[in-house]
PDB file of C-alpha atoms and ligand atoms in Angstrom:
ATOM      1  CA  MET A 812      85.328  88.771  67.472  1.00 39.00           C
ATOM      2  CA  ASN A 813      85.132  91.970  69.419  1.00 43.00           C
ATOM      3  CA  TYR A 814      82.272  90.731  71.289  1.00 42.00           C
ATOM      4  CA  LEU A 815      84.188  87.700  72.313  1.00 43.00           C
ATOM      5  CA  LYS A 816      87.313  89.777  73.368  1.00 43.00           C
ATOM      6  CA  THR A 817      84.991  91.773  75.585  1.00 44.00           C
ATOM      7  CA  LEU A 818      83.510  88.717  77.173  1.00 44.00           C
ATOM      8  CA  SER A 819      86.826  87.129  77.825  1.00 46.00           C
ATOM      9  CA  PHE A 820      88.176  90.430  79.319  1.00 46.00           C
ATOM     10  CA  ALA A 821      85.053  90.673  81.571  1.00 46.00           C
ATOM     11  CA  GLY A 822      85.558  86.979  82.615  1.00 46.00           C
ATOM     12  CA  ALA A 823      89.202  87.867  83.656  1.00 47.00           C
ATOM     13  CA  MET A 824      88.126  90.738  85.693  1.00 47.00           C
ATOM     14  CA  ALA A 825      85.564  88.665  87.564  1.00 44.00           C
ATOM     15  CA  MET A 826      88.188  85.973  88.382  1.00 46.00           C
ATOM     16  CA  ALA A 827      90.647  88.698  89.486  1.00 45.00           C
ATOM     17  CA  THR A 828      87.994  90.212  91.947  1.00 45.00           C
ATOM     18  CA  ALA A 829      87.271  86.772  93.186  1.00 42.00           C
ATOM     19  CA  ALA A 830      90.808  85.994  93.770  1.00 45.00           C
ATOM     20  CA  THR A 831      91.381  89.119  95.864  1.00 45.00           C
ATOM     21  CA  ALA A 832      88.125  89.253  97.615  1.00 39.00           C
ATOM     22  CA  GLU A 833      89.606  87.841 100.763  1.00 79.00           C
ATOM     23  CA  GLU A 834      92.396  90.321 100.898  1.00 92.00           C
ATOM     24  CA  ARG A 835      92.054  93.351 102.978  1.00 96.00           C
ATOM     25  CA  PHE A 836      94.118  96.421 103.155  1.00 97.00           C
ATOM     26  CA  ILE A 837      94.595  98.292 106.414  1.00 98.00           C
ATOM     27  CA  THR A 838      96.370 101.634 106.858  1.00 98.00           C
ATOM     28  CA  ILE A 839      97.969 102.760 110.133  1.00 98.00           C
ATOM     29  CA  GLY A 840      98.572 106.473 110.725  1.00 98.00           C
ATOM     30  CA  THR A 841     101.750 107.277 112.297  1.00 98.00           C
ATOM     31  CA  GLY A 842     103.842 110.481 112.556  1.00 98.00           C
ATOM     32  CA  GLY A 843     107.157 111.987 111.221  1.00 97.00           C
ATOM     33  CA  GLN A 844     109.891 109.531 109.983  1.00 95.00           C
ATOM     34  CA  THR A 845     112.047 110.466 112.828  1.00 94.00           C
ATOM     35  CA  GLY A 846     109.514 109.853 115.609  1.00 97.00           C
ATOM     36  CA  VAL A 847     108.490 106.671 117.507  1.00 98.00           C
ATOM     37  CA  TYR A 848     104.804 106.647 116.066  1.00 98.00           C
ATOM     38  CA  PHE A 849     106.443 105.664 112.667  1.00 98.00           C
ATOM     39  CA  VAL A 850     108.183 102.727 114.201  1.00 98.00           C
ATOM     40  CA  VAL A 851     104.937 101.698 116.182  1.00 98.00           C
ATOM     41  CA  GLY A 852     103.033 101.525 112.921  1.00 98.00           C
ATOM     42  CA  GLN A 853     105.806  99.911 110.917  1.00 98.00           C
ATOM     43  CA  SER A 854     106.386  97.352 113.728  1.00 98.00           C
ATOM     44  CA  ILE A 855     102.695  96.586 114.024  1.00 98.00           C
ATOM     45  CA  CYS A 856     102.372  96.193 110.070  1.00 98.00           C
ATOM     46  CA  ARG A 857     105.425  93.955 110.128  1.00 98.00           C
ATOM     47  CA  LEU A 858     103.986  91.454 112.597  1.00 98.00           C
ATOM     48  CA  VAL A 859     100.628  91.791 110.894  1.00 98.00           C
ATOM     49  CA  ASN A 860     102.000  91.056 107.282  1.00 98.00           C
ATOM     50  CA  ARG A 861     103.649  87.857 108.591  1.00 97.00           C
ATOM     51  CA  ASP A 862     100.301  86.504 108.876  1.00 96.00           C
ATOM     52  CA  THR A 863      98.848  87.730 105.578  1.00 96.00           C
ATOM     53  CA  PRO A 864      98.810  84.151 104.052  1.00 95.00           C
ATOM     54  CA  THR A 865      96.299  83.108 106.557  1.00 95.00           C
ATOM     55  CA  THR A 866      94.411  86.267 107.375  1.00 96.00           C
ATOM     56  CA  GLY A 867      94.651  88.197 104.133  1.00 97.00           C
ATOM     57  CA  ILE A 868      95.172  91.341 105.896  1.00 98.00           C
ATOM     58  CA  LYS A 869      97.940  93.693 104.233  1.00 98.00           C
ATOM     59  CA  CYS A 870      99.180  96.513 106.484  1.00 98.00           C
ATOM     60  CA  THR A 871     100.840  99.786 105.647  1.00 98.00           C
ATOM     61  CA  ALA A 872     101.927 102.490 107.963  1.00 98.00           C
ATOM     62  CA  PRO A 873     102.587 105.809 106.073  1.00 98.00           C
ATOM     63  CA  SER A 874     104.278 108.907 107.754  1.00 98.00           C
ATOM     64  CA  THR A 875     101.572 111.375 108.696  1.00 98.00           C
ATOM     65  CA  GLY A 876     101.334 114.858 110.490  1.00 98.00           C
ATOM     66  CA  GLY A 877     100.648 113.046 113.918  1.00 98.00           C
ATOM     67  CA  SER A 878      97.916 112.507 116.419  1.00 98.00           C
ATOM     68  CA  ILE A 879      95.379 115.027 115.261  1.00 98.00           C
ATOM     69  CA  ALA A 880      95.843 114.256 111.585  1.00 98.00           C
ATOM     70  CA  ASN A 881      95.435 110.353 112.465  1.00 98.00           C
ATOM     71  CA  ILE A 882      92.290 110.862 114.444  1.00 98.00           C
ATOM     72  CA  ASN A 883      90.882 113.033 111.627  1.00 98.00           C
ATOM     73  CA  ALA A 884      91.790 110.523 109.071  1.00 98.00           C
ATOM     74  CA  ILE A 885      90.144 107.589 111.101  1.00 98.00           C
ATOM     75  CA  ALA A 886      86.949 109.780 111.551  1.00 98.00           C
ATOM     76  CA  ALA A 887      86.647 110.380 107.726  1.00 98.00           C
ATOM     77  CA  GLY A 888      87.357 106.763 107.034  1.00 98.00           C
ATOM     78  CA  ASP A 889      90.593 107.672 105.169  1.00 98.00           C
ATOM     79  CA  MET A 890      92.517 105.376 107.624  1.00 98.00           C
ATOM     80  CA  ASP A 891      91.749 102.364 109.652  1.00 98.00           C
ATOM     81  CA  MET A 892      93.766 102.897 112.590  1.00 98.00           C
ATOM     82  CA  GLY A 893      96.426 105.196 114.014  1.00 98.00           C
ATOM     83  CA  VAL A 894      98.675 106.315 116.832  1.00 98.00           C
ATOM     84  CA  ALA A 895      97.435 109.251 118.936  1.00 98.00           C
ATOM     85  CA  GLN A 896      98.308 110.881 122.182  1.00 98.00           C
ATOM     86  CA  SER A 897      96.104 109.893 125.158  1.00 98.00           C
ATOM     87  CA  ASP A 898      94.980 113.671 125.610  1.00 98.00           C
ATOM     88  CA  TRP A 899      93.825 113.799 122.046  1.00 98.00           C
ATOM     89  CA  GLN A 900      92.227 110.441 122.035  1.00 98.00           C
ATOM     90  CA  TYR A 901      90.157 111.795 125.168  1.00 98.00           C
ATOM     91  CA  HIS A 902      89.266 115.124 123.494  1.00 98.00           C
ATOM     92  CA  ALA A 903      88.255 113.534 120.194  1.00 98.00           C
ATOM     93  CA  TYR A 904      85.949 111.107 121.816  1.00 98.00           C
ATOM     94  CA  ASN A 905      84.469 113.687 124.116  1.00 98.00           C
ATOM     95  CA  GLY A 906      84.341 116.575 121.672  1.00 98.00           C
ATOM     96  CA  SER A 907      86.377 118.856 123.874  1.00 98.00           C
ATOM     97  CA  SER A 908      89.290 121.139 123.237  1.00 97.00           C
ATOM     98  CA  GLU A 909      90.481 121.075 119.450  1.00 95.00           C
ATOM     99  CA  PHE A 910      87.591 118.624 118.881  1.00 98.00           C
ATOM    100  CA  GLU A 911      84.926 120.979 120.231  1.00 98.00           C
ATOM    101  CA  GLY A 912      82.002 120.559 117.928  1.00 98.00           C
ATOM    102  CA  LYS A 913      83.812 117.722 116.066  1.00 97.00           C
ATOM    103  CA  LYS A 914      83.271 114.654 118.312  1.00 98.00           C
ATOM    104  CA  VAL A 915      84.452 111.497 116.988  1.00 98.00           C
ATOM    105  CA  ASP A 916      81.950 109.241 118.260  1.00 98.00           C
ATOM    106  CA  LYS A 917      83.229 106.108 116.415  1.00 98.00           C
ATOM    107  CA  LEU A 918      86.827 106.329 117.865  1.00 98.00           C
ATOM    108  CA  ARG A 919      87.669 103.288 119.720  1.00 98.00           C
ATOM    109  CA  ALA A 920      90.740 102.465 121.745  1.00 98.00           C
ATOM    110  CA  VAL A 921      92.915  99.389 121.124  1.00 98.00           C
ATOM    111  CA  PHE A 922      95.954  99.717 123.382  1.00 98.00           C
ATOM    112  CA  SER A 923      98.277 102.290 124.732  1.00 98.00           C
ATOM    113  CA  VAL A 924     101.995 102.096 123.938  1.00 98.00           C
ATOM    114  CA  HIS A 925     105.034 104.085 125.402  1.00 98.00           C
ATOM    115  CA  GLY A 926     104.965 107.243 127.484  1.00 98.00           C
ATOM    116  CA  GLU A 927     105.615 110.508 125.771  1.00 98.00           C
ATOM    117  CA  PRO A 928     107.096 113.432 127.776  1.00 98.00           C
ATOM    118  CA  PHE A 929     106.399 116.826 126.486  1.00 98.00           C
ATOM    119  CA  THR A 930     109.983 117.516 125.429  1.00 98.00           C
ATOM    120  CA  VAL A 931     111.650 120.963 125.055  1.00 98.00           C
ATOM    121  CA  VAL A 932     115.135 121.243 123.649  1.00 98.00           C
ATOM    122  CA  ALA A 933     116.897 124.653 123.604  1.00 98.00           C
ATOM    123  CA  ARG A 934     120.217 125.812 121.996  1.00 98.00           C
ATOM    124  CA  LYS A 935     122.631 126.436 124.906  1.00 98.00           C
ATOM    125  CA  ASP A 936     123.452 129.732 123.552  1.00 98.00           C
ATOM    126  CA  SER A 937     119.789 130.887 123.797  1.00 98.00           C
ATOM    127  CA  GLY A 938     120.514 131.107 127.401  1.00 98.00           C
ATOM    128  CA  ALA A 939     117.039 129.454 128.191  1.00 98.00           C
ATOM    129  CA  ALA A 940     116.958 127.255 131.441  1.00 97.00           C
ATOM    130  CA  SER A 941     113.296 126.732 131.722  1.00 96.00           C
ATOM    131  CA  PHE A 942     110.147 126.734 129.634  1.00 97.00           C
ATOM    132  CA  ASP A 943     109.328 130.387 130.877  1.00 97.00           C
ATOM    133  CA  ASP A 944     112.571 131.603 129.426  1.00 98.00           C
ATOM    134  CA  LEU A 945     111.287 130.759 125.924  1.00 98.00           C
ATOM    135  CA  PHE A 946     108.924 133.767 125.798  1.00 98.00           C
ATOM    136  CA  GLY A 947     110.593 136.334 123.556  1.00 98.00           C
ATOM    137  CA  LYS A 948     112.668 133.714 121.719  1.00 98.00           C
ATOM    138  CA  ARG A 949     112.150 131.710 118.446  1.00 98.00           C
ATOM    139  CA  VAL A 950     110.422 128.498 119.074  1.00 98.00           C
ATOM    140  CA  ASN A 951     109.247 125.754 116.684  1.00 98.00           C
ATOM    141  CA  VAL A 952     105.672 125.082 117.922  1.00 98.00           C
ATOM    142  CA  GLY A 953     105.346 122.187 115.488  1.00 98.00           C
ATOM    143  CA  ASN A 954     103.244 121.435 112.369  1.00 98.00           C
ATOM    144  CA  PRO A 955      99.335 121.631 112.565  1.00 98.00           C
ATOM    145  CA  GLY A 956      97.991 118.103 112.938  1.00 98.00           C
ATOM    146  CA  SER A 957     100.574 117.094 115.297  1.00 98.00           C
ATOM    147  CA  GLY A 958      99.873 116.118 118.861  1.00 98.00           C
ATOM    148  CA  GLN A 959     102.800 118.231 120.252  1.00 98.00           C
ATOM    149  CA  ARG A 960     101.388 121.535 118.377  1.00 98.00           C
ATOM    150  CA  ALA A 961      97.989 120.893 119.974  1.00 98.00           C
ATOM    151  CA  THR A 962      99.442 120.082 123.410  1.00 98.00           C
ATOM    152  CA  MET A 963     101.667 123.158 123.097  1.00 98.00           C
ATOM    153  CA  GLU A 964      98.572 125.349 122.652  1.00 98.00           C
ATOM    154  CA  VAL A 965      97.297 123.747 125.745  1.00 98.00           C
ATOM    155  CA  VAL A 966     100.160 124.513 127.759  1.00 98.00           C
ATOM    156  CA  LEU A 967     100.440 128.123 126.606  1.00 98.00           C
ATOM    157  CA  ASN A 968      96.689 128.588 127.353  1.00 98.00           C
ATOM    158  CA  ALA A 969      97.200 127.184 130.795  1.00 98.00           C
ATOM    159  CA  MET A 970     100.090 129.863 131.340  1.00 98.00           C
ATOM    160  CA  GLY A 971      97.970 132.665 130.016  1.00 98.00           C
ATOM    161  CA  LYS A 972     100.184 133.028 126.871  1.00 98.00           C
ATOM    162  CA  SER A 973      99.913 132.097 123.266  1.00 98.00           C
ATOM    163  CA  ASP A 974     102.162 131.757 120.242  1.00 97.00           C
ATOM    164  CA  ALA A 975     102.324 135.636 120.046  1.00 98.00           C
ATOM    165  CA  ASP A 976     104.587 135.581 123.197  1.00 98.00           C
ATOM    166  CA  PHE A 977     107.495 133.974 121.049  1.00 98.00           C
ATOM    167  CA  ALA A 978     109.540 136.169 118.805  1.00 98.00           C
ATOM    168  CA  LEU A 979     108.895 133.483 116.216  1.00 98.00           C
ATOM    169  CA  ALA A 980     106.497 130.332 116.220  1.00 98.00           C
ATOM    170  CA  SER A 981     107.588 128.306 113.373  1.00 98.00           C
ATOM    171  CA  GLU A 982     105.527 125.207 112.101  1.00 98.00           C
ATOM    172  CA  LEU A 983     108.202 122.941 111.062  1.00 98.00           C
ATOM    173  CA  LYS A 984     107.608 119.307 110.973  1.00 97.00           C
ATOM    174  CA  PRO A 985     109.479 116.945 113.480  1.00 96.00           C
ATOM    175  CA  ALA A 986     111.831 115.695 110.753  1.00 95.00           C
ATOM    176  CA  GLU A 987     112.853 119.288 110.034  1.00 97.00           C
ATOM    177  CA  GLN A 988     113.212 120.682 113.371  1.00 97.00           C
ATOM    178  CA  ALA A 989     116.585 119.309 114.464  1.00 97.00           C
ATOM    179  CA  ALA A 990     118.341 120.875 111.669  1.00 97.00           C
ATOM    180  CA  ALA A 991     116.526 124.187 112.198  1.00 98.00           C
ATOM    181  CA  LEU A 992     117.876 124.216 115.688  1.00 98.00           C
ATOM    182  CA  GLY A 993     121.309 123.307 114.484  1.00 98.00           C
ATOM    183  CA  ASP A 994     121.371 125.980 111.836  1.00 98.00           C
ATOM    184  CA  ASN A 995     120.118 128.604 114.568  1.00 98.00           C
ATOM    185  CA  LYS A 996     116.890 129.258 112.703  1.00 98.00           C
ATOM    186  CA  VAL A 997     115.159 128.686 115.884  1.00 98.00           C
ATOM    187  CA  ASP A 998     116.154 128.738 119.709  1.00 98.00           C
ATOM    188  CA  ALA A 999     113.945 125.829 120.775  1.00 98.00           C
ATOM    189  CA  ILE A1000     111.986 122.921 119.483  1.00 98.00           C
ATOM    190  CA  ILE A1001     109.163 120.919 121.214  1.00 98.00           C
ATOM    191  CA  TYR A1002     108.403 117.190 120.672  1.00 98.00           C
ATOM    192  CA  THR A1003     105.874 115.169 122.522  1.00 98.00           C
ATOM    193  CA  VAL A1004     107.743 111.860 121.877  1.00 98.00           C
ATOM    194  CA  GLY A1005     109.005 108.514 123.309  1.00 98.00           C
ATOM    195  CA  HIS A1006     112.505 108.330 124.730  1.00 98.00           C
ATOM    196  CA  PRO A1007     115.115 107.520 123.523  1.00 96.00           C
ATOM    197  CA  ASN A1008     114.563 108.651 119.976  1.00 94.00           C
ATOM    198  CA  GLY A1009     116.616 109.460 116.983  1.00 94.00           C
ATOM    199  CA  SER A1010     115.204 113.022 116.635  1.00 95.00           C
ATOM    200  CA  ILE A1011     116.258 114.515 119.887  1.00 97.00           C
ATOM    201  CA  GLN A1012     119.525 112.568 119.536  1.00 97.00           C
ATOM    202  CA  GLU A1013     120.025 114.479 116.226  1.00 96.00           C
ATOM    203  CA  ALA A1014     119.135 117.766 117.750  1.00 97.00           C
ATOM    204  CA  THR A1015     121.374 117.286 120.780  1.00 97.00           C
ATOM    205  CA  SER A1016     124.438 116.239 118.836  1.00 96.00           C
ATOM    206  CA  THR A1017     124.459 118.723 115.997  1.00 92.00           C
ATOM    207  CA  VAL A1018     124.630 121.828 118.406  1.00 97.00           C
ATOM    208  CA  GLU A1019     125.201 122.276 122.180  1.00 98.00           C
ATOM    209  CA  ALA A1020     121.709 121.944 123.387  1.00 98.00           C
ATOM    210  CA  VAL A1021     119.750 121.230 126.643  1.00 98.00           C
ATOM    211  CA  LEU A1022     116.477 119.736 127.474  1.00 98.00           C
ATOM    212  CA  LEU A1023     114.409 122.178 129.572  1.00 98.00           C
ATOM    213  CA  PRO A1024     112.202 121.376 132.548  1.00 98.00           C
ATOM    214  CA  VAL A1025     108.455 122.093 132.067  1.00 98.00           C
ATOM    215  CA  THR A1026     107.251 122.672 135.709  1.00 98.00           C
ATOM    216  CA  GLY A1027     105.374 125.279 137.689  1.00 97.00           C
ATOM    217  CA  GLU A1028     101.804 125.936 138.916  1.00 98.00           C
ATOM    218  CA  ALA A1029      99.994 125.818 135.498  1.00 98.00           C
ATOM    219  CA  ILE A1030     101.610 122.463 134.714  1.00 98.00           C
ATOM    220  CA  ASP A1031     100.570 121.114 138.219  1.00 98.00           C
ATOM    221  CA  LYS A1032      97.151 122.166 137.470  1.00 98.00           C
ATOM    222  CA  LEU A1033      97.090 120.567 134.114  1.00 98.00           C
ATOM    223  CA  VAL A1034      98.185 117.201 135.651  1.00 98.00           C
ATOM    224  CA  ALA A1035      95.823 117.450 138.616  1.00 98.00           C
ATOM    225  CA  ASP A1036      92.672 118.271 136.650  1.00 98.00           C
ATOM    226  CA  ASN A1037      93.258 115.816 133.596  1.00 97.00           C
ATOM    227  CA  ALA A1038      93.806 112.062 133.994  1.00 96.00           C
ATOM    228  CA  TYR A1039      95.477 111.861 130.639  1.00 97.00           C
ATOM    229  CA  TYR A1040      98.308 113.911 131.837  1.00 98.00           C
ATOM    230  CA  ALA A1041     101.127 112.714 134.347  1.00 98.00           C
ATOM    231  CA  LYS A1042     104.335 114.149 135.567  1.00 98.00           C
ATOM    232  CA  ALA A1043     107.106 112.630 133.732  1.00 98.00           C
ATOM    233  CA  THR A1044     111.026 112.505 134.007  1.00 98.00           C
ATOM    234  CA  ILE A1045     113.467 112.325 130.871  1.00 98.00           C
ATOM    235  CA  PRO A1046     116.423 110.455 132.418  1.00 97.00           C
ATOM    236  CA  GLY A1047     119.645 112.404 132.866  1.00 98.00           C
ATOM    237  CA  GLY A1048     122.413 110.902 130.582  1.00 97.00           C
ATOM    238  CA  MET A1049     120.186 110.041 127.646  1.00 97.00           C
ATOM    239  CA  TYR A1050     121.066 112.933 125.543  1.00 98.00           C
ATOM    240  CA  ALA A1051     124.311 114.932 124.956  1.00 97.00           C
ATOM    241  CA  GLY A1052     124.287 118.062 127.183  1.00 96.00           C
ATOM    242  CA  THR A1053     121.639 116.963 129.724  1.00 97.00           C
ATOM    243  CA  ASP A1054     123.333 114.859 132.523  1.00 97.00           C
ATOM    244  CA  ASN A1055     120.579 115.270 135.112  1.00 98.00           C
ATOM    245  CA  ASP A1056     117.006 114.280 135.167  1.00 98.00           C
ATOM    246  CA  VAL A1057     114.615 116.554 133.375  1.00 98.00           C
ATOM    247  CA  GLU A1058     111.134 117.065 134.956  1.00 98.00           C
ATOM    248  CA  THR A1059     108.188 117.611 132.683  1.00 98.00           C
ATOM    249  CA  PHE A1060     104.822 116.283 132.070  1.00 98.00           C
ATOM    250  CA  GLY A1061     103.600 113.793 129.574  1.00 98.00           C
ATOM    251  CA  VAL A1062     100.981 111.626 127.981  1.00 98.00           C
ATOM    252  CA  LYS A1063     100.699 108.026 126.510  1.00 98.00           C
ATOM    253  CA  ALA A1064     101.054 107.162 122.953  1.00 98.00           C
ATOM    254  CA  THR A1065      97.950 105.256 122.296  1.00 98.00           C
ATOM    255  CA  PHE A1066      96.774 102.981 119.228  1.00 98.00           C
ATOM    256  CA  VAL A1067      93.205 103.776 118.133  1.00 98.00           C
ATOM    257  CA  THR A1068      90.806 102.631 115.403  1.00 99.00           C
ATOM    258  CA  SER A1069      87.191 103.102 114.370  1.00 98.00           C
ATOM    259  CA  ALA A1070      83.810 101.293 115.286  1.00 98.00           C
ATOM    260  CA  ASP A1071      83.429 100.728 111.409  1.00 98.00           C
ATOM    261  CA  VAL A1072      86.694  98.450 111.365  1.00 98.00           C
ATOM    262  CA  PRO A1073      85.416  94.978 111.618  1.00 98.00           C
ATOM    263  CA  ASP A1074      86.014  93.014 114.892  1.00 98.00           C
ATOM    264  CA  GLU A1075      87.986  90.305 113.229  1.00 97.00           C
ATOM    265  CA  VAL A1076      90.442  92.773 111.632  1.00 98.00           C
ATOM    266  CA  VAL A1077      91.216  94.530 114.945  1.00 98.00           C
ATOM    267  CA  TYR A1078      91.430  91.032 116.475  1.00 98.00           C
ATOM    268  CA  GLU A1079      94.093  89.963 114.023  1.00 98.00           C
ATOM    269  CA  VAL A1080      96.131  93.172 114.448  1.00 98.00           C
ATOM    270  CA  VAL A1081      95.991  92.927 118.302  1.00 98.00           C
ATOM    271  CA  LYS A1082      96.725  89.255 118.219  1.00 98.00           C
ATOM    272  CA  ALA A1083      99.747  89.826 115.890  1.00 98.00           C
ATOM    273  CA  VAL A1084     101.292  92.178 118.427  1.00 98.00           C
ATOM    274  CA  PHE A1085     100.683  90.283 121.671  1.00 98.00           C
ATOM    275  CA  ASP A1086     101.419  86.658 120.187  1.00 98.00           C
ATOM    276  CA  ASN A1087     104.749  88.185 119.298  1.00 98.00           C
ATOM    277  CA  PHE A1088     105.259  90.701 122.245  1.00 98.00           C
ATOM    278  CA  ASP A1089     108.935  90.001 123.004  1.00 98.00           C
ATOM    279  CA  ARG A1090     109.798  90.564 119.234  1.00 98.00           C
ATOM    280  CA  PHE A1091     107.506  93.890 119.402  1.00 98.00           C
ATOM    281  CA  LYS A1092     109.352  95.176 122.477  1.00 98.00           C
ATOM    282  CA  GLY A1093     112.712  94.612 120.858  1.00 97.00           C
ATOM    283  CA  LEU A1094     111.725  96.859 117.696  1.00 97.00           C
ATOM    284  CA  HIS A1095     112.454 100.155 119.529  1.00 97.00           C
ATOM    285  CA  PRO A1096     114.234 101.114 122.805  1.00 97.00           C
ATOM    286  CA  ALA A1097     110.914 102.954 123.952  1.00 97.00           C
ATOM    287  CA  PHE A1098     109.091  99.774 123.928  1.00 98.00           C
ATOM    288  CA  ALA A1099     111.593  97.788 126.093  1.00 96.00           C
ATOM    289  CA  ASN A1100     109.278  98.333 129.544  1.00 95.00           C
ATOM    290  CA  LEU A1101     105.981  97.975 128.137  1.00 98.00           C
ATOM    291  CA  GLN A1102     103.685  95.647 130.251  1.00 98.00           C
ATOM    292  CA  GLU A1103     100.546  94.120 128.659  1.00 98.00           C
ATOM    293  CA  ALA A1104      98.437  95.007 131.695  1.00 97.00           C
ATOM    294  CA  ASP A1105      99.274  98.659 131.485  1.00 97.00           C
ATOM    295  CA  MET A1106      98.798  98.698 127.771  1.00 98.00           C
ATOM    296  CA  ILE A1107      95.110  97.459 127.909  1.00 97.00           C
ATOM    297  CA  ALA A1108      94.260 100.074 130.593  1.00 95.00           C
ATOM    298  CA  ASP A1109      96.325 103.244 130.852  1.00 95.00           C
ATOM    299  CA  GLY A1110      95.594 106.241 128.701  1.00 96.00           C
ATOM    300  CA  LEU A1111      92.537 104.691 127.177  1.00 97.00           C
ATOM    301  CA  SER A1112      89.358 106.940 127.257  1.00 96.00           C
ATOM    302  CA  ALA A1113      87.494 105.934 124.217  1.00 98.00           C
ATOM    303  CA  PRO A1114      85.547 102.501 124.439  1.00 98.00           C
ATOM    304  CA  LEU A1115      87.849  99.407 123.645  1.00 98.00           C
ATOM    305  CA  HIS A1116      87.116  97.943 120.215  1.00 98.00           C
ATOM    306  CA  PRO A1117      85.277  94.657 120.551  1.00 98.00           C
ATOM    307  CA  GLY A1118      87.864  92.922 118.525  1.00 98.00           C
ATOM    308  CA  ALA A1119      90.572  94.070 120.948  1.00 98.00           C
ATOM    309  CA  GLU A1120      88.471  92.962 123.846  1.00 98.00           C
ATOM    310  CA  LYS A1121      87.801  89.654 122.527  1.00 98.00           C
ATOM    311  CA  TYR A1122      91.740  88.874 122.397  1.00 98.00           C
ATOM    312  CA  TYR A1123      92.202  90.388 125.848  1.00 98.00           C
ATOM    313  CA  LYS A1124      89.430  88.091 127.249  1.00 98.00           C
ATOM    314  CA  GLU A1125      90.980  85.222 125.422  1.00 98.00           C
ATOM    315  CA  ARG A1126      94.208  85.653 127.201  1.00 98.00           C
ATOM    316  CA  GLY A1127      92.572  85.963 130.491  1.00 98.00           C
ATOM    317  CA  TRP A1128      93.528  89.876 130.886  1.00 97.00           C
ATOM    318  CA  MET A1129      89.934  91.058 131.471  1.00 95.00           C
TER     319      MET A1129
HETATM  320  N1  LIG B1552     103.242 112.710 119.794  1.00 59.78           N
HETATM  321  C1  LIG B1552     103.478 113.054 118.388  1.00 59.78           C
HETATM  322  C2  LIG B1552     102.160 113.304 117.738  1.00 59.78           C
HETATM  323  O1  LIG B1552     101.141 113.234 118.235  1.00 59.78           O
HETATM  324  C3  LIG B1552     104.171 112.097 117.605  1.00 59.78           C
HETATM  325  C4  LIG B1552     105.420 111.558 118.243  1.00 59.78           C
HETATM  326  C5  LIG B1552     105.943 110.410 117.418  1.00 59.78           C
HETATM  327  O2  LIG B1552     105.969 110.426 116.042  1.00 59.78           O
HETATM  328  O3  LIG B1552     106.695 109.596 117.852  1.00 59.78           O
HETATM  329  O4  LIG B1552     102.114 113.947 116.700  1.00 59.78           O
END
């Protein structure tokens, strides 16, 4: 009797395994819930999951620590895909900067998304009018694992400074920093992020605050020396308290994966986005001006994943 029970249980298990064999779960690393990466991942998954009945691919896009955390998760095989700043894609693939000695050979580019200006917001009562004014003040440099934290280190290095030049260098996550600014726990916050976004809106509407320019010789040199950086402007009038354009520099948000992810999976993900491109662009205002031609070229320094390349060739884009 017991023997029979065991047999039928094993039989049921075998059937369940057969039925789910065609299913494939993929995970996309994003960023904090108040950022744009989270919307990128959620939007891609929404389009991918419309095709689950035919492709078998089920996509989830949890909140993460950001660019560096996503690349590390892809390298470890813990995530299949992720969003990462173009500077960290470059360094991860080339084993430089933060990734020195930790080269991610299997990192592959899929496409780039929106531009991400390096954005600094200061309380008006801090008196800060430019990035240089932040030294000696309380600044949220961001959580380890985030792109902005790592890029902040690059900026400070380029200026011959470090975290120690701030009165306080806090490590709050993006979702926590607007409230910290409003509560006067910090004088300024930084975020490498697409615009417009809810997080900067929250920061500039809870307290009188201004977006600060990030310019000068050190920044000019960073932009001149590195193809993944470009000058960037945050349009005036986008956020309360900042009516004029703000000059800074920025990167691109890029979508990356691993050479270990099968071609047909990356192909289906790319197809879901570009076969429904108008719908995708409607999912966040930062996506409104995206152009296919830029997305398959700009900000990509790792080799293109063959599954993505296949789709771009089919569309006649390459
Ligand atoms: N650029 C940020 C990072 O790499 C994330 C921005 C966002 O979540 O939109 O961590």
